[in-house]
JSON list of C-alpha atoms in Angstrom, two decimals:
[
{"chain": "A", "resi": 16, "resn": "UNK", "atom": "CA", "xyz": [-0.13, -0.10, -0.08]},
{"chain": "A", "resi": 17, "resn": "UNK", "atom": "CA", "xyz": [1.46, 3.44, -0.69]},
{"chain": "A", "resi": 18, "resn": "UNK", "atom": "CA", "xyz": [1.62, 6.04, 1.59]},
{"chain": "A", "resi": 19, "resn": "UNK", "atom": "CA", "xyz": [-1.13, 8.19, -0.32]},
{"chain": "A", "resi": 20, "resn": "UNK", "atom": "CA", "xyz": [-3.44, 5.16, -0.24]},
{"chain": "A", "resi": 21, "resn": "UNK", "atom": "CA", "xyz": [-2.76, 4.60, 3.61]},
{"chain": "A", "resi": 22, "resn": "UNK", "atom": "CA", "xyz": [-3.48, 8.30, 4.20]},
{"chain": "A", "resi": 23, "resn": "UNK", "atom": "CA", "xyz": [-6.69, 7.89, 2.27]},
{"chain": "A", "resi": 24, "resn": "UNK", "atom": "CA", "xyz": [-7.68, 4.84, 4.15]},
{"chain": "A", "resi": 25, "resn": "UNK", "atom": "CA", "xyz": [-7.02, 6.63, 7.33]},
{"chain": "A", "resi": 26, "resn": "UNK", "atom": "CA", "xyz": [-9.02, 9.79, 6.47]},
{"chain": "A", "resi": 27, "resn": "UNK", "atom": "CA", "xyz": [-11.99, 7.38, 5.73]},
{"chain": "A", "resi": 28, "resn": "UNK", "atom": "CA", "xyz": [-11.70, 5.50, 8.82]},
{"chain": "A", "resi": 29, "resn": "UNK", "atom": "CA", "xyz": [-11.48, 9.11, 10.71]},
{"chain": "A", "resi": 30, "resn": "UNK", "atom": "CA", "xyz": [-14.72, 9.93, 8.71]},
{"chain": "A", "resi": 31, "resn": "UNK", "atom": "CA", "xyz": [-16.56, 6.94, 9.46]},
{"chain": "A", "resi": 32, "resn": "UNK", "atom": "CA", "xyz": [-15.76, 7.42, 13.53]},
{"chain": "A", "resi": 33, "resn": "UNK", "atom": "CA", "xyz": [-16.83, 10.85, 13.40]},
{"chain": "A", "resi": 34, "resn": "UNK", "atom": "CA", "xyz": [-20.06, 10.05, 11.71]},
{"chain": "A", "resi": 35, "resn": "UNK", "atom": "CA", "xyz": [-20.35, 7.14, 14.16]},
{"chain": "A", "resi": 36, "resn": "UNK", "atom": "CA", "xyz": [-20.01, 9.56, 17.09]},
{"chain": "A", "resi": 37, "resn": "UNK", "atom": "CA", "xyz": [-22.62, 11.91, 15.56]},
{"chain": "A", "resi": 38, "resn": "UNK", "atom": "CA", "xyz": [-24.91, 8.96, 14.78]},
{"chain": "A", "resi": 39, "resn": "UNK", "atom": "CA", "xyz": [-25.05, 7.98, 18.46]},
{"chain": "A", "resi": 40, "resn": "UNK", "atom": "CA", "xyz": [-25.14, 11.71, 19.66]},
{"chain": "A", "resi": 41, "resn": "UNK", "atom": "CA", "xyz": [-27.81, 13.29, 17.22]},
{"chain": "A", "resi": 42, "resn": "UNK", "atom": "CA", "xyz": [-29.10, 10.94, 14.87]},
{"chain": "A", "resi": 43, "resn": "UNK", "atom": "CA", "xyz": [-28.82, 11.24, 10.92]},
{"chain": "A", "resi": 44, "resn": "UNK", "atom": "CA", "xyz": [-30.79, 14.52, 10.11]},
{"chain": "A", "resi": 45, "resn": "UNK", "atom": "CA", "xyz": [-29.16, 16.53, 13.01]},
{"chain": "A", "resi": 46, "resn": "UNK", "atom": "CA", "xyz": [-25.56, 15.61, 11.82]},
{"chain": "A", "resi": 47, "resn": "UNK", "atom": "CA", "xyz": [-24.14, 17.77, 9.03]},
{"chain": "A", "resi": 48, "resn": "UNK", "atom": "CA", "xyz": [-21.15, 16.62, 6.61]},
{"chain": "A", "resi": 49, "resn": "UNK", "atom": "CA", "xyz": [-19.40, 19.78, 8.07]},
{"chain": "A", "resi": 50, "resn": "UNK", "atom": "CA", "xyz": [-19.64, 18.29, 11.72]},
{"chain": "A", "resi": 51, "resn": "UNK", "atom": "CA", "xyz": [-18.48, 14.91, 10.37]},
{"chain": "A", "resi": 52, "resn": "UNK", "atom": "CA", "xyz": [-15.63, 16.20, 8.68]},
{"chain": "A", "resi": 53, "resn": "UNK", "atom": "CA", "xyz": [-14.73, 18.46, 11.63]},
{"chain": "A", "resi": 54, "resn": "UNK", "atom": "CA", "xyz": [-15.12, 15.77, 13.92]},
{"chain": "A", "resi": 55, "resn": "UNK", "atom": "CA", "xyz": [-12.62, 14.03, 11.72]},
{"chain": "A", "resi": 56, "resn": "UNK", "atom": "CA", "xyz": [-10.08, 16.67, 11.49]},
{"chain": "A", "resi": 57, "resn": "UNK", "atom": "CA", "xyz": [-10.43, 17.00, 7.88]},
{"chain": "A", "resi": 58, "resn": "UNK", "atom": "CA", "xyz": [-11.90, 19.79, 5.67]},
{"chain": "A", "resi": 59, "resn": "UNK", "atom": "CA", "xyz": [-15.30, 19.48, 4.07]},
{"chain": "A", "resi": 60, "resn": "UNK", "atom": "CA", "xyz": [-13.69, 19.46, 0.52]},
{"chain": "A", "resi": 61, "resn": "UNK", "atom": "CA", "xyz": [-12.22, 16.04, 0.93]},
{"chain": "A", "resi": 62, "resn": "UNK", "atom": "CA", "xyz": [-15.64, 14.46, 1.82]},
{"chain": "A", "resi": 63, "resn": "UNK", "atom": "CA", "xyz": [-16.55, 13.34, -1.59]},
{"chain": "A", "resi": 64, "resn": "UNK", "atom": "CA", "xyz": [-13.36, 11.70, -2.60]},
{"chain": "A", "resi": 65, "resn": "UNK", "atom": "CA", "xyz": [-14.84, 9.23, 0.12]},
{"chain": "A", "resi": 66, "resn": "UNK", "atom": "CA", "xyz": [-18.73, 9.36, 0.14]},
{"chain": "A", "resi": 67, "resn": "UNK", "atom": "CA", "xyz": [-20.98, 10.17, -2.91]},
{"chain": "A", "resi": 68, "resn": "UNK", "atom": "CA", "xyz": [-23.59, 11.58, -0.44]},
{"chain": "A", "resi": 69, "resn": "UNK", "atom": "CA", "xyz": [-24.50, 12.03, 3.24]},
{"chain": "A", "resi": 70, "resn": "UNK", "atom": "CA", "xyz": [-26.94, 9.37, 2.79]},
{"chain": "A", "resi": 71, "resn": "UNK", "atom": "CA", "xyz": [-24.08, 7.07, 1.55]},
{"chain": "A", "resi": 72, "resn": "UNK", "atom": "CA", "xyz": [-22.09, 7.79, 4.66]},
{"chain": "A", "resi": 73, "resn": "UNK", "atom": "CA", "xyz": [-24.51, 7.23, 6.96]},
{"chain": "A", "resi": 74, "resn": "UNK", "atom": "CA", "xyz": [-25.96, 3.97, 5.33]},
{"chain": "A", "resi": 75, "resn": "UNK", "atom": "CA", "xyz": [-22.54, 2.79, 5.78]},
{"chain": "A", "resi": 76, "resn": "UNK", "atom": "CA", "xyz": [-21.95, 4.37, 9.22]},
{"chain": "A", "resi": 77, "resn": "UNK", "atom": "CA", "xyz": [-25.40, 2.40, 10.60]},
{"chain": "A", "resi": 78, "resn": "UNK", "atom": "CA", "xyz": [-24.30, -0.77, 9.20]},
{"chain": "A", "resi": 79, "resn": "UNK", "atom": "CA", "xyz": [-20.43, -0.67, 10.11]},
{"chain": "A", "resi": 80, "resn": "UNK", "atom": "CA", "xyz": [-21.64, 0.42, 13.86]},
{"chain": "A", "resi": 81, "resn": "UNK", "atom": "CA", "xyz": [-24.28, -1.66, 14.25]},
{"chain": "A", "resi": 82, "resn": "UNK", "atom": "CA", "xyz": [-22.52, -4.85, 13.04]},
{"chain": "A", "resi": 83, "resn": "UNK", "atom": "CA", "xyz": [-19.58, -4.06, 14.91]},
{"chain": "A", "resi": 84, "resn": "UNK", "atom": "CA", "xyz": [-21.45, -3.76, 18.18]},
{"chain": "A", "resi": 85, "resn": "UNK", "atom": "CA", "xyz": [-23.69, -6.67, 17.48]},
{"chain": "A", "resi": 86, "resn": "UNK", "atom": "CA", "xyz": [-20.61, -8.94, 16.63]},
{"chain": "A", "resi": 87, "resn": "UNK", "atom": "CA", "xyz": [-18.67, -8.08, 19.59]},
{"chain": "A", "resi": 88, "resn": "UNK", "atom": "CA", "xyz": [-21.89, -8.95, 21.89]},
{"chain": "A", "resi": 89, "resn": "UNK", "atom": "CA", "xyz": [-21.93, -12.29, 20.22]},
{"chain": "A", "resi": 90, "resn": "UNK", "atom": "CA", "xyz": [-18.10, -12.90, 20.42]},
{"chain": "A", "resi": 91, "resn": "UNK", "atom": "CA", "xyz": [-18.20, -12.21, 24.26]},
{"chain": "A", "resi": 92, "resn": "UNK", "atom": "CA", "xyz": [-21.29, -14.00, 25.04]},
{"chain": "A", "resi": 93, "resn": "UNK", "atom": "CA", "xyz": [-20.04, -17.22, 23.26]},
{"chain": "A", "resi": 94, "resn": "UNK", "atom": "CA", "xyz": [-16.55, -16.78, 25.21]},
{"chain": "A", "resi": 95, "resn": "UNK", "atom": "CA", "xyz": [-18.36, -16.24, 28.65]},
{"chain": "A", "resi": 96, "resn": "UNK", "atom": "CA", "xyz": [-21.45, -18.94, 28.49]},
{"chain": "A", "resi": 97, "resn": "UNK", "atom": "CA", "xyz": [-20.65, -21.37, 25.66]},
{"chain": "A", "resi": 98, "resn": "UNK", "atom": "CA", "xyz": [-23.57, -23.30, 26.65]},
{"chain": "A", "resi": 99, "resn": "UNK", "atom": "CA", "xyz": [-25.83, -20.49, 26.88]},
{"chain": "A", "resi": 100, "resn": "UNK", "atom": "CA", "xyz": [-24.50, -17.61, 24.68]},
{"chain": "A", "resi": 101, "resn": "UNK", "atom": "CA", "xyz": [-28.35, -16.33, 23.40]},
{"chain": "A", "resi": 102, "resn": "UNK", "atom": "CA", "xyz": [-29.11, -16.01, 27.28]},
{"chain": "A", "resi": 103, "resn": "UNK", "atom": "CA", "xyz": [-25.78, -14.32, 27.90]},
{"chain": "A", "resi": 104, "resn": "UNK", "atom": "CA", "xyz": [-26.31, -11.90, 24.82]},
{"chain": "A", "resi": 105, "resn": "UNK", "atom": "CA", "xyz": [-29.60, -11.11, 26.52]},
{"chain": "A", "resi": 106, "resn": "UNK", "atom": "CA", "xyz": [-28.44, -10.30, 29.83]},
{"chain": "A", "resi": 107, "resn": "UNK", "atom": "CA", "xyz": [-25.55, -8.11, 28.34]},
{"chain": "A", "resi": 108, "resn": "UNK", "atom": "CA", "xyz": [-27.85, -6.32, 26.42]},
{"chain": "A", "resi": 109, "resn": "UNK", "atom": "CA", "xyz": [-30.38, -5.50, 29.08]},
{"chain": "A", "resi": 110, "resn": "UNK", "atom": "CA", "xyz": [-27.86, -4.82, 31.55]},
{"chain": "A", "resi": 111, "resn": "UNK", "atom": "CA", "xyz": [-28.05, -1.56, 33.64]},
{"chain": "A", "resi": 112, "resn": "UNK", "atom": "CA", "xyz": [-24.26, -1.24, 32.67]},
{"chain": "A", "resi": 113, "resn": "UNK", "atom": "CA", "xyz": [-25.36, -1.17, 29.05]},
{"chain": "A", "resi": 114, "resn": "UNK", "atom": "CA", "xyz": [-27.96, 1.30, 29.16]},
{"chain": "A", "resi": 115, "resn": "UNK", "atom": "CA", "xyz": [-26.20, 3.75, 31.41]},
{"chain": "A", "resi": 116, "resn": "UNK", "atom": "CA", "xyz": [-22.96, 3.82, 29.31]},
{"chain": "A", "resi": 117, "resn": "UNK", "atom": "CA", "xyz": [-21.91, 7.27, 28.66]},
{"chain": "A", "resi": 118, "resn": "UNK", "atom": "CA", "xyz": [-21.73, 6.85, 25.19]},
{"chain": "A", "resi": 119, "resn": "UNK", "atom": "CA", "xyz": [-24.07, 4.17, 23.92]},
{"chain": "A", "resi": 120, "resn": "UNK", "atom": "CA", "xyz": [-22.63, 1.85, 21.68]},
{"chain": "A", "resi": 121, "resn": "UNK", "atom": "CA", "xyz": [-25.52, 0.19, 20.04]},
{"chain": "A", "resi": 122, "resn": "UNK", "atom": "CA", "xyz": [-27.12, 2.93, 17.76]},
{"chain": "A", "resi": 123, "resn": "UNK", "atom": "CA", "xyz": [-30.41, 0.90, 16.87]},
{"chain": "A", "resi": 124, "resn": "UNK", "atom": "CA", "xyz": [-32.51, 2.16, 19.97]},
{"chain": "A", "resi": 125, "resn": "UNK", "atom": "CA", "xyz": [-31.22, 5.65, 19.07]},
{"chain": "A", "resi": 126, "resn": "UNK", "atom": "CA", "xyz": [-31.96, 6.06, 15.50]},
{"chain": "A", "resi": 127, "resn": "UNK", "atom": "CA", "xyz": [-34.97, 3.39, 14.53]},
{"chain": "A", "resi": 128, "resn": "UNK", "atom": "CA", "xyz": [-37.82, 5.96, 14.87]},
{"chain": "A", "resi": 129, "resn": "UNK", "atom": "CA", "xyz": [-35.53, 8.49, 12.50]},
{"chain": "A", "resi": 130, "resn": "UNK", "atom": "CA", "xyz": [-35.07, 5.54, 10.05]},
{"chain": "A", "resi": 131, "resn": "UNK", "atom": "CA", "xyz": [-38.80, 4.77, 10.01]},
{"chain": "A", "resi": 132, "resn": "UNK", "atom": "CA", "xyz": [-39.57, 8.52, 9.16]},
{"chain": "A", "resi": 133, "resn": "UNK", "atom": "CA", "xyz": [-36.58, 8.77, 6.88]},
{"chain": "A", "resi": 134, "resn": "UNK", "atom": "CA", "xyz": [-37.05, 5.79, 4.68]},
{"chain": "A", "resi": 135, "resn": "UNK", "atom": "CA", "xyz": [-34.70, 4.58, 2.10]},
{"chain": "A", "resi": 136, "resn": "UNK", "atom": "CA", "xyz": [-31.53, 4.14, 1.99]},
{"chain": "A", "resi": 137, "resn": "UNK", "atom": "CA", "xyz": [-31.57, 3.88, 5.77]},
{"chain": "A", "resi": 138, "resn": "UNK", "atom": "CA", "xyz": [-34.34, 1.43, 6.20]},
{"chain": "A", "resi": 139, "resn": "UNK", "atom": "CA", "xyz": [-32.95, -1.03, 3.72]},
{"chain": "A", "resi": 140, "resn": "UNK", "atom": "CA", "xyz": [-29.45, -0.88, 5.55]},
{"chain": "A", "resi": 141, "resn": "UNK", "atom": "CA", "xyz": [-31.21, -1.44, 8.87]},
{"chain": "A", "resi": 142, "resn": "UNK", "atom": "CA", "xyz": [-33.46, -4.13, 7.38]},
{"chain": "A", "resi": 143, "resn": "UNK", "atom": "CA", "xyz": [-30.19, -6.00, 6.01]},
{"chain": "A", "resi": 144, "resn": "UNK", "atom": "CA", "xyz": [-28.57, -5.58, 9.59]},
{"chain": "A", "resi": 145, "resn": "UNK", "atom": "CA", "xyz": [-31.49, -6.99, 11.74]},
{"chain": "A", "resi": 146, "resn": "UNK", "atom": "CA", "xyz": [-31.96, -9.97, 9.12]},
{"chain": "A", "resi": 147, "resn": "UNK", "atom": "CA", "xyz": [-28.20, -10.48, 10.25]},
{"chain": "A", "resi": 148, "resn": "UNK", "atom": "CA", "xyz": [-28.75, -10.41, 13.75]},
{"chain": "A", "resi": 149, "resn": "UNK", "atom": "CA", "xyz": [-31.96, -12.35, 13.64]},
{"chain": "A", "resi": 150, "resn": "UNK", "atom": "CA", "xyz": [-29.88, -15.07, 11.60]},
{"chain": "A", "resi": 151, "resn": "UNK", "atom": "CA", "xyz": [-26.82, -15.11, 13.98]},
{"chain": "A", "resi": 152, "resn": "UNK", "atom": "CA", "xyz": [-29.03, -15.10, 17.03]},
{"chain": "A", "resi": 153, "resn": "UNK", "atom": "CA", "xyz": [-31.01, -18.01, 15.86]},
{"chain": "A", "resi": 154, "resn": "UNK", "atom": "CA", "xyz": [-27.83, -20.04, 15.31]},
{"chain": "A", "resi": 155, "resn": "UNK", "atom": "CA", "xyz": [-27.37, -19.50, 19.06]},
{"chain": "A", "resi": 156, "resn": "UNK", "atom": "CA", "xyz": [-30.76, -21.45, 19.89]},
{"chain": "A", "resi": 157, "resn": "UNK", "atom": "CA", "xyz": [-31.40, -25.19, 19.79]},
{"chain": "A", "resi": 158, "resn": "UNK", "atom": "CA", "xyz": [-32.64, -26.22, 16.34]},
{"chain": "A", "resi": 159, "resn": "UNK", "atom": "CA", "xyz": [-36.23, -26.54, 16.19]},
{"chain": "A", "resi": 160, "resn": "UNK", "atom": "CA", "xyz": [-39.30, -24.96, 14.12]},
{"chain": "A", "resi": 161, "resn": "UNK", "atom": "CA", "xyz": [-39.54, -21.85, 16.25]},
{"chain": "A", "resi": 162, "resn": "UNK", "atom": "CA", "xyz": [-36.05, -20.96, 16.43]},
{"chain": "A", "resi": 163, "resn": "UNK", "atom": "CA", "xyz": [-36.35, -18.25, 13.88]},
{"chain": "A", "resi": 164, "resn": "UNK", "atom": "CA", "xyz": [-39.54, -16.87, 15.52]},
{"chain": "A", "resi": 165, "resn": "UNK", "atom": "CA", "xyz": [-37.46, -16.85, 19.37]},
{"chain": "A", "resi": 166, "resn": "UNK", "atom": "CA", "xyz": [-34.87, -14.94, 17.70]},
{"chain": "A", "resi": 167, "resn": "UNK", "atom": "CA", "xyz": [-37.14, -12.42, 16.25]},
{"chain": "A", "resi": 168, "resn": "UNK", "atom": "CA", "xyz": [-38.87, -12.17, 19.60]},
{"chain": "A", "resi": 169, "resn": "UNK", "atom": "CA", "xyz": [-35.99, -11.98, 21.71]},
{"chain": "A", "resi": 170, "resn": "UNK", "atom": "CA", "xyz": [-34.47, -8.80, 19.56]},
{"chain": "A", "resi": 171, "resn": "UNK", "atom": "CA", "xyz": [-37.42, -7.10, 19.40]},
{"chain": "A", "resi": 172, "resn": "UNK", "atom": "CA", "xyz": [-37.56, -7.50, 23.32]},
{"chain": "A", "resi": 173, "resn": "UNK", "atom": "CA", "xyz": [-34.12, -6.54, 23.66]},
{"chain": "A", "resi": 174, "resn": "UNK", "atom": "CA", "xyz": [-34.26, -3.29, 21.51]},
{"chain": "A", "resi": 175, "resn": "UNK", "atom": "CA", "xyz": [-37.75, -2.33, 23.06]},
{"chain": "A", "resi": 176, "resn": "UNK", "atom": "CA", "xyz": [-36.92, -2.94, 26.47]},
{"chain": "A", "resi": 177, "resn": "UNK", "atom": "CA", "xyz": [-33.36, -1.12, 26.27]},
{"chain": "A", "resi": 178, "resn": "UNK", "atom": "CA", "xyz": [-35.33, 1.95, 24.50]},
{"chain": "A", "resi": 179, "resn": "UNK", "atom": "CA", "xyz": [-37.82, 2.30, 26.80]},
{"chain": "A", "resi": 180, "resn": "UNK", "atom": "CA", "xyz": [-35.35, 2.06, 29.80]},
{"chain": "A", "resi": 181, "resn": "UNK", "atom": "CA", "xyz": [-33.05, 4.74, 28.23]},
{"chain": "A", "resi": 182, "resn": "UNK", "atom": "CA", "xyz": [-36.02, 7.02, 27.84]},
{"chain": "A", "resi": 183, "resn": "UNK", "atom": "CA", "xyz": [-36.92, 6.65, 31.41]},
{"chain": "A", "resi": 184, "resn": "UNK", "atom": "CA", "xyz": [-33.18, 6.27, 32.99]},
{"chain": "A", "resi": 185, "resn": "UNK", "atom": "CA", "xyz": [-32.86, 6.87, 36.40]},
{"chain": "A", "resi": 186, "resn": "UNK", "atom": "CA", "xyz": [-36.52, 5.83, 37.67]},
{"chain": "A", "resi": 187, "resn": "UNK", "atom": "CA", "xyz": [-37.90, 2.92, 39.15]},
{"chain": "A", "resi": 188, "resn": "UNK", "atom": "CA", "xyz": [-39.73, 2.13, 35.83]},
{"chain": "A", "resi": 189, "resn": "UNK", "atom": "CA", "xyz": [-36.60, 2.28, 33.76]},
{"chain": "A", "resi": 190, "resn": "UNK", "atom": "CA", "xyz": [-35.08, -0.62, 35.59]},
{"chain": "A", "resi": 191, "resn": "UNK", "atom": "CA", "xyz": [-38.28, -2.49, 35.80]},
{"chain": "A", "resi": 192, "resn": "UNK", "atom": "CA", "xyz": [-38.22, -2.66, 32.12]},
{"chain": "A", "resi": 193, "resn": "UNK", "atom": "CA", "xyz": [-35.01, -4.08, 31.99]},
{"chain": "A", "resi": 194, "resn": "UNK", "atom": "CA", "xyz": [-36.04, -6.63, 34.82]},
{"chain": "A", "resi": 195, "resn": "UNK", "atom": "CA", "xyz": [-39.00, -7.68, 33.20]},
{"chain": "A", "resi": 196, "resn": "UNK", "atom": "CA", "xyz": [-37.40, -8.07, 29.58]},
{"chain": "A", "resi": 197, "resn": "UNK", "atom": "CA", "xyz": [-34.55, -10.37, 30.94]},
{"chain": "A", "resi": 198, "resn": "UNK", "atom": "CA", "xyz": [-37.33, -12.54, 32.73]},
{"chain": "A", "resi": 199, "resn": "UNK", "atom": "CA", "xyz": [-39.58, -12.94, 29.70]},
{"chain": "A", "resi": 200, "resn": "UNK", "atom": "CA", "xyz": [-36.59, -13.19, 27.54]},
{"chain": "A", "resi": 201, "resn": "UNK", "atom": "CA", "xyz": [-35.03, -16.17, 29.88]},
{"chain": "A", "resi": 202, "resn": "UNK", "atom": "CA", "xyz": [-38.58, -17.97, 29.69]},
{"chain": "A", "resi": 203, "resn": "UNK", "atom": "CA", "xyz": [-38.96, -17.27, 25.97]},
{"chain": "A", "resi": 204, "resn": "UNK", "atom": "CA", "xyz": [-35.54, -18.96, 25.42]},
{"chain": "A", "resi": 205, "resn": "UNK", "atom": "CA", "xyz": [-36.13, -21.97, 27.94]},
{"chain": "A", "resi": 206, "resn": "UNK", "atom": "CA", "xyz": [-38.57, -23.62, 26.57]},
{"chain": "A", "resi": 207, "resn": "UNK", "atom": "CA", "xyz": [-41.28, -23.69, 23.73]},
{"chain": "A", "resi": 208, "resn": "UNK", "atom": "CA", "xyz": [-44.47, -22.39, 25.58]},
{"chain": "A", "resi": 209, "resn": "UNK", "atom": "CA", "xyz": [-43.48, -18.84, 24.56]}
]
């Protein structure tokens, strides 16, 4: 790799990192190209050498950020609980530590409403990532006819409970959302009655 190619890759990575930070803090619409480039320590003029548009940037950022967080969660759960990784994913995702992180890592609870309003190309990017989450989570579950349904339900439960708990963080209700979702999620994963 030449020095020029290495520098271009470093700039590209810095733009994505800046966009990921802004995605978590402000969302898509409230984040400008100027803000992204400033956060990357670059000038606005260099943006189009890396991305065709703001939509292209944030579609790639949404995919990359969501995938990185999900894959790290799966990897850690498999290492820590090889006999019950699906339950460990649920417990970690619905932990107070995850909810209360100074900088949230998972963008989905923060941006799903915005993606719903904005439509394409964000909806397609989110759907592709969610399909991957469902497939990889289902693979953690015992084989069976309801494996995909359980994965869909568990993921919906995780994101919904975390979103509501973050919205009322610091209240008894916020903690109750996490606790109830963990209990119901464990029941869902334990048997075929759900």
